[in-house]
PDB file of C-alpha atoms in Angstrom:
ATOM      1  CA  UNK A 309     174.043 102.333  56.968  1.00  0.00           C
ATOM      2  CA  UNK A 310     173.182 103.029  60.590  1.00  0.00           C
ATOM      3  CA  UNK A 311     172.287 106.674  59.981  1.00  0.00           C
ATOM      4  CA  UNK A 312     169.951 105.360  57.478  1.00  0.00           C
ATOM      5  CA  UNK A 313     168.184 102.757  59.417  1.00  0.00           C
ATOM      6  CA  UNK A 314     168.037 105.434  61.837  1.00  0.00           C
ATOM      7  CA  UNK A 315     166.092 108.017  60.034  1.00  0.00           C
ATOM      8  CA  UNK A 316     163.762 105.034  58.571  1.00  0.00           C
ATOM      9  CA  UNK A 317     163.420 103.700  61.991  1.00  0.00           C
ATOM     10  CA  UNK A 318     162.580 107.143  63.653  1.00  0.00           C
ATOM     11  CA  UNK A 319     159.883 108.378  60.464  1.00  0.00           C
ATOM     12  CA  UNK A 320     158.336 104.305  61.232  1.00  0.00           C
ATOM     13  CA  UNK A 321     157.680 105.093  64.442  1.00  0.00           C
ATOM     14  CA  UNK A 322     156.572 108.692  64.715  1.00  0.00           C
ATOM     15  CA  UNK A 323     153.661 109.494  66.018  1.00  0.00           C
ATOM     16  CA  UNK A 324     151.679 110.438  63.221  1.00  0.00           C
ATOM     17  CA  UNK A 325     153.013 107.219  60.913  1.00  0.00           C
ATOM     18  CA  UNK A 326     149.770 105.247  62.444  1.00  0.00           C
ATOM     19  CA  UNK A 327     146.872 107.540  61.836  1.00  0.00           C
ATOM     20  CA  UNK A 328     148.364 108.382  58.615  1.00  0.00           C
ATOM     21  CA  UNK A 329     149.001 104.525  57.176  1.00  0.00           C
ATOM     22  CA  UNK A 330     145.468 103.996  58.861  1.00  0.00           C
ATOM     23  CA  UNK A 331     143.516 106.724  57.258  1.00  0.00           C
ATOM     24  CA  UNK A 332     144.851 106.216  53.813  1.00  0.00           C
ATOM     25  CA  UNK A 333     144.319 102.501  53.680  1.00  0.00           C
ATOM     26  CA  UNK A 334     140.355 102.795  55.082  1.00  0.00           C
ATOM     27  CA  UNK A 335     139.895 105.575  52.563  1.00  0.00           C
ATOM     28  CA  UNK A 336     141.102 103.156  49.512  1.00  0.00           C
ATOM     29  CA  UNK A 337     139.806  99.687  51.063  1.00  0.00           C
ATOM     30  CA  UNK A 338     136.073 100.754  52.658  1.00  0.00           C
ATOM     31  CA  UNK A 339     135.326 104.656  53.202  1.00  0.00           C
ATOM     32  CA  UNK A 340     136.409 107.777  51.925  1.00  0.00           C
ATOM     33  CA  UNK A 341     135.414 109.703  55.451  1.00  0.00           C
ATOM     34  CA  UNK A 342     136.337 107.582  57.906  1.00  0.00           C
ATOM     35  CA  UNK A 343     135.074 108.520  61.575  1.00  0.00           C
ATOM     36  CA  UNK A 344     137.604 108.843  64.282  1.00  0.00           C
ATOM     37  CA  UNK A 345     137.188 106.373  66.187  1.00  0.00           C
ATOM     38  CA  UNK A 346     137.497 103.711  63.264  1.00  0.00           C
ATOM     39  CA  UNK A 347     141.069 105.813  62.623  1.00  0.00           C
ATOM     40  CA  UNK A 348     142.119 105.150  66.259  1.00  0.00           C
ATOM     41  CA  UNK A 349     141.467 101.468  66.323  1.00  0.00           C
ATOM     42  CA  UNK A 350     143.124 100.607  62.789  1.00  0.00           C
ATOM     43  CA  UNK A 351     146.174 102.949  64.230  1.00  0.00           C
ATOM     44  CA  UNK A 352     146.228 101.288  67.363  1.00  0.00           C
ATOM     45  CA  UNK A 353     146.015  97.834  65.971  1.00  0.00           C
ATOM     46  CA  UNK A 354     149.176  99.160  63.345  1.00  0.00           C
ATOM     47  CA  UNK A 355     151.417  99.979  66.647  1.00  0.00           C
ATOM     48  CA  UNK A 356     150.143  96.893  68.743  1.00  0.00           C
ATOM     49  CA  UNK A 357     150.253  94.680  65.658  1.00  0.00           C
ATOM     50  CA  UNK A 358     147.282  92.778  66.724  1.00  0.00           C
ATOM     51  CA  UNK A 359     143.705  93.281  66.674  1.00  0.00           C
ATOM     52  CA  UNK A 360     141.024  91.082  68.714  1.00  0.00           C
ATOM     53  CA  UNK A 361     137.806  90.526  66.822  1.00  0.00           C
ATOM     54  CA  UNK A 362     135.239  88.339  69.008  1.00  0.00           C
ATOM     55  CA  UNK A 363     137.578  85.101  69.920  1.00  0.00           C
ATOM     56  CA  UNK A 364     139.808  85.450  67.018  1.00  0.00           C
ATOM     57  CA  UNK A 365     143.247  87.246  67.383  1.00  0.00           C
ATOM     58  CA  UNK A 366     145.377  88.750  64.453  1.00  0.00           C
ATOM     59  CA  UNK A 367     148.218  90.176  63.706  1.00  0.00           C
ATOM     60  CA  UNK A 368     152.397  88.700  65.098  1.00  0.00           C
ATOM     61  CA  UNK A 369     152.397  91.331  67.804  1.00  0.00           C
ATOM     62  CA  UNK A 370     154.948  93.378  65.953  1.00  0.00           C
ATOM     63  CA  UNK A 371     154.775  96.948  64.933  1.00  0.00           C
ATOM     64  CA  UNK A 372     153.441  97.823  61.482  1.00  0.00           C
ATOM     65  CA  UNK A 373     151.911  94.208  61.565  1.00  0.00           C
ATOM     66  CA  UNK A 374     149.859  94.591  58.252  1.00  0.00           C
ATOM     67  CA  UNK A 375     147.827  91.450  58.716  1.00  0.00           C
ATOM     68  CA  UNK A 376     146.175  92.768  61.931  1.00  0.00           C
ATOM     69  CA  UNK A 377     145.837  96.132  60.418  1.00  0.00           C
ATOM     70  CA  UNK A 378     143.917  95.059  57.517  1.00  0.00           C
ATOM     71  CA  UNK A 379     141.985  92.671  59.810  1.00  0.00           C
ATOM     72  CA  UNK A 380     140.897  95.702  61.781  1.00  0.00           C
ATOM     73  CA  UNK A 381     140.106  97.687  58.588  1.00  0.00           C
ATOM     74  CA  UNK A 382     137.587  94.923  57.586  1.00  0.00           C
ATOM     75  CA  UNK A 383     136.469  93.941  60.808  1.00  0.00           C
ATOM     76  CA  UNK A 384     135.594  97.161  62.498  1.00  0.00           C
ATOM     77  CA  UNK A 385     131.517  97.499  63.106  1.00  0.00           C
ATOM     78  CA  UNK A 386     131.948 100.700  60.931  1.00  0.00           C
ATOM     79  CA  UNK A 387     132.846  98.502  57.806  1.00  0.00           C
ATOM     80  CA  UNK A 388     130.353  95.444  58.657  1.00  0.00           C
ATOM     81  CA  UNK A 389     127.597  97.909  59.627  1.00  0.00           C
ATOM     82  CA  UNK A 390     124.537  97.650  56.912  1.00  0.00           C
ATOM     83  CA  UNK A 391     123.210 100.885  58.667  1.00  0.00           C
ATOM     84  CA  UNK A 392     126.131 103.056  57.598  1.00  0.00           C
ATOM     85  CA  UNK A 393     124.452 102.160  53.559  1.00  0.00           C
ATOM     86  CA  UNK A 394     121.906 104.867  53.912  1.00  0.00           C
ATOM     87  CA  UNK A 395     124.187 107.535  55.105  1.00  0.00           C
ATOM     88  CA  UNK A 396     124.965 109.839  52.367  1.00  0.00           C
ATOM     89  CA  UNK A 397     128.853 111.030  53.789  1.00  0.00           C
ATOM     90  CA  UNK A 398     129.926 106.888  53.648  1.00  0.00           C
ATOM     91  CA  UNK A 399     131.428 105.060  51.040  1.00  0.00           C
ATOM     92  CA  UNK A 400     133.649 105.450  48.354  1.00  0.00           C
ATOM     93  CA  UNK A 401     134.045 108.031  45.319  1.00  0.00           C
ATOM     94  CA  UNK A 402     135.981 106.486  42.750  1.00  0.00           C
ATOM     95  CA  UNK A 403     138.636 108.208  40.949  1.00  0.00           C
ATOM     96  CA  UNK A 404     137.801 109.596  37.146  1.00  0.00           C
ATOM     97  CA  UNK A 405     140.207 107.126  35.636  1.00  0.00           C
ATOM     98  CA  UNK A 406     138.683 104.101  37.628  1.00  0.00           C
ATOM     99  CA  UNK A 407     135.203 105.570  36.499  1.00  0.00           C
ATOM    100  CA  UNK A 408     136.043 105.117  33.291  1.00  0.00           C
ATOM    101  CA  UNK A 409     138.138 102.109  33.186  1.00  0.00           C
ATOM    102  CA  UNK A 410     134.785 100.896  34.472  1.00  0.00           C
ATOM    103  CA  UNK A 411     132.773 101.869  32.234  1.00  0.00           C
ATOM    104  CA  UNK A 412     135.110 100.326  29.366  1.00  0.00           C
ATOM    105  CA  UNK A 413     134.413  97.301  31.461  1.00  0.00           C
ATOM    106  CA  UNK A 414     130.915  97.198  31.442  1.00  0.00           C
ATOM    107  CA  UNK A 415     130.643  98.324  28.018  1.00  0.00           C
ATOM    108  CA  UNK A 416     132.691  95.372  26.713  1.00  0.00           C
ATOM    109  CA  UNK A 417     134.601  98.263  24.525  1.00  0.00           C
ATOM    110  CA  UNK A 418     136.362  96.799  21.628  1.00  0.00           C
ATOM    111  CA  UNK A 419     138.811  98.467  19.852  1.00  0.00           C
ATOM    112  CA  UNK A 420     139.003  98.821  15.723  1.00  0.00           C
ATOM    113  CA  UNK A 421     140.938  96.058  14.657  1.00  0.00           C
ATOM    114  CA  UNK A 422     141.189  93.900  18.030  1.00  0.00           C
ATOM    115  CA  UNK A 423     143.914  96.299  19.206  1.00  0.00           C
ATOM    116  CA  UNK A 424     144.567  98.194  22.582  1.00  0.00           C
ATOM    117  CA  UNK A 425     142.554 100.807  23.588  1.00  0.00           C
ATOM    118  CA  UNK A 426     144.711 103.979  23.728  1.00  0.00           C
ATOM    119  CA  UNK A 427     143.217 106.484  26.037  1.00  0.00           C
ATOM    120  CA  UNK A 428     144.664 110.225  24.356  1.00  0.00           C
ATOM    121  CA  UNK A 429     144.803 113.776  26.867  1.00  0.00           C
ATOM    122  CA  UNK A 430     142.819 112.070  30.129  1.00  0.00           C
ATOM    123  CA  UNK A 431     143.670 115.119  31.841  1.00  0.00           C
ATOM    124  CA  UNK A 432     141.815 117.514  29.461  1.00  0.00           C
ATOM    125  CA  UNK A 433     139.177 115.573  29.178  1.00  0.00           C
ATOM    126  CA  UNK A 434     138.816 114.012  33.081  1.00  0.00           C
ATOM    127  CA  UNK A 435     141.020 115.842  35.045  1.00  0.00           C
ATOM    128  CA  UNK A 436     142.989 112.829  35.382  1.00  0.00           C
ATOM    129  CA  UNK A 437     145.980 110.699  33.587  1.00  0.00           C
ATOM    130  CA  UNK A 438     146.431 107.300  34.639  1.00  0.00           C
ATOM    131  CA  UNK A 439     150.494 106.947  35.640  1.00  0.00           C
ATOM    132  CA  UNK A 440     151.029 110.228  36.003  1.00  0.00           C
ATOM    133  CA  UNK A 441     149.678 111.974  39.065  1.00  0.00           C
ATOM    134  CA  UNK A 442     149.816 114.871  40.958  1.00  0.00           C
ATOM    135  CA  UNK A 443     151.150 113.684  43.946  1.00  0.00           C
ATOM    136  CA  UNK A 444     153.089 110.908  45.905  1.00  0.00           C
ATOM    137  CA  UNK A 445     149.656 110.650  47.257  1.00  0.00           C
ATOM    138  CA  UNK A 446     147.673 109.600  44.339  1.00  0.00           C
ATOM    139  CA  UNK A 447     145.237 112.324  42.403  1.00  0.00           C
ATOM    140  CA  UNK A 448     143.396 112.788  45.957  1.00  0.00           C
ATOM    141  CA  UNK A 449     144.885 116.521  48.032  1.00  0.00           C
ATOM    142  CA  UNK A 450     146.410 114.957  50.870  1.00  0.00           C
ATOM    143  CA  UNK A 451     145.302 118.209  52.914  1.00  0.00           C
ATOM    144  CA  UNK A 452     141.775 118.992  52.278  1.00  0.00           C
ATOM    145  CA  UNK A 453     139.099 122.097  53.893  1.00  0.00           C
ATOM    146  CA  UNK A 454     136.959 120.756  56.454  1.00  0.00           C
ATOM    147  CA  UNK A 455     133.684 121.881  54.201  1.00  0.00           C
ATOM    148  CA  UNK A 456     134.589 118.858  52.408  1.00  0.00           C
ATOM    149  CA  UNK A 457     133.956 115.483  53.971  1.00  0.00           C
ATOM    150  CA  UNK A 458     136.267 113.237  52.309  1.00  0.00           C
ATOM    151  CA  UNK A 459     139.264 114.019  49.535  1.00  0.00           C
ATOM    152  CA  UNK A 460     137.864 112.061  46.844  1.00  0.00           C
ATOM    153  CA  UNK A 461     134.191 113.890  47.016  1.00  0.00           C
ATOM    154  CA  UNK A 462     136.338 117.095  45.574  1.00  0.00           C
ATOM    155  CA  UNK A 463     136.707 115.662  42.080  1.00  0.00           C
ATOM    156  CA  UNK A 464     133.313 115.114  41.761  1.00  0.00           C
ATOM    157  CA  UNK A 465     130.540 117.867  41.316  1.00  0.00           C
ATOM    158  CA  UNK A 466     127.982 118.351  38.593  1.00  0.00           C
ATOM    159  CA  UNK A 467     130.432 119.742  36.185  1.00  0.00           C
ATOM    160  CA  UNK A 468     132.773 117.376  36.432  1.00  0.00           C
ATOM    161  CA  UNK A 469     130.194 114.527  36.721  1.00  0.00           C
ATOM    162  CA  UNK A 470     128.215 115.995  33.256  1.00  0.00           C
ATOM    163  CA  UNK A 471     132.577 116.160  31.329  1.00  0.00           C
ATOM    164  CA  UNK A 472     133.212 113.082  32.720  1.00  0.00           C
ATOM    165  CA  UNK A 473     129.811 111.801  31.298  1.00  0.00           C
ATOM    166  CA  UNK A 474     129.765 113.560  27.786  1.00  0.00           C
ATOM    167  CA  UNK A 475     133.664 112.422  27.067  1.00  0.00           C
ATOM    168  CA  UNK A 476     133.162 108.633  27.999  1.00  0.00           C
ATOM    169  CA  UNK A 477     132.457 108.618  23.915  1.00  0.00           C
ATOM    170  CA  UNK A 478     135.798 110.536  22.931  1.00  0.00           C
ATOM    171  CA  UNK A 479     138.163 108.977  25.081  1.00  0.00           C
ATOM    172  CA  UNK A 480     140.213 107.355  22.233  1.00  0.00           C
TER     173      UNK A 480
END
């Protein structure tokens, strides 16, 4: 038992934990390219577990303190700034299954005979199977080449977009 909360205890606190946890949680909550600076200050607010925003304080002072590291996810001028809109490299790609779960939304897709929708060989026809990824890390390369700005942007080109587009009518 003490060798275990040991090993936890040391990978918590490791100096790449923060950034990590940071990263990964403003890529899924507001941006897929987060700048560095926005990484710092959710990663810093993780370890200080608190996070001032104008006269309002969050977070129990505790490491890992989730509540001010969310609080400095969503209150960080990089995910209240209206500016950031026009900027082609910000925001979110969604992944193909969301795209098309979606889509089955907006459609109001019924199935024959007021049954479930069964979704056959996703990963044929949009590179992606929902329950069954790649990765611990989701579909997303956890590791990606600096030509590319953000890990979700490398699912999506025209020939993917154009599949993804033409099989929205086969998917079950």
């Amino acid at each position: 038992l003490y060798e275990t909360d040991a090993i936890l205890n040391h990978y918590t606190h490791h100096s790449n934990t923060a950034p990590f946890i940071a990263n990964r949680l403003i890529q899924y909550l507001v941006t897929s390219n987060p700048s560095p600076r926005y990484v710092k200050t959710v990663s810093e607010s993780f370890r200080s577990g608190h996070y001032i925003s104008g006269s309002d304080r969050f977070g129990s002072g505790n490491y890992g303190d989730l509540g001010a590291t969310i609080a400095a996810i969503y209150l960080d001028r990089e995910s209240l700034s209206i500016t950031l809109d026009t900027d082609a490299t910000y925001g979110s790609v969604r992944a193909p299954i969301l795209k098309v779960m979606h889509f089955i939304r907006a459609m109001e897709l019924n199935s024959p005979e007021d049954r479930e929708v069964t979704l056959n060989n996703l990963r044929e026809k949009i590179g992606q199977e929902s329950h069954n990824a790649l990765s611990v890390f989701s579909f997303f390369l956890t590791r990606i080449p600096t030509s590319w700005s953000c890990p979700r942007k490398r699912t999506f080109g025209t020939r993917s977009a154009t599949t993804r587009c033409s099989q929205v009518g086969r998917l079950y």
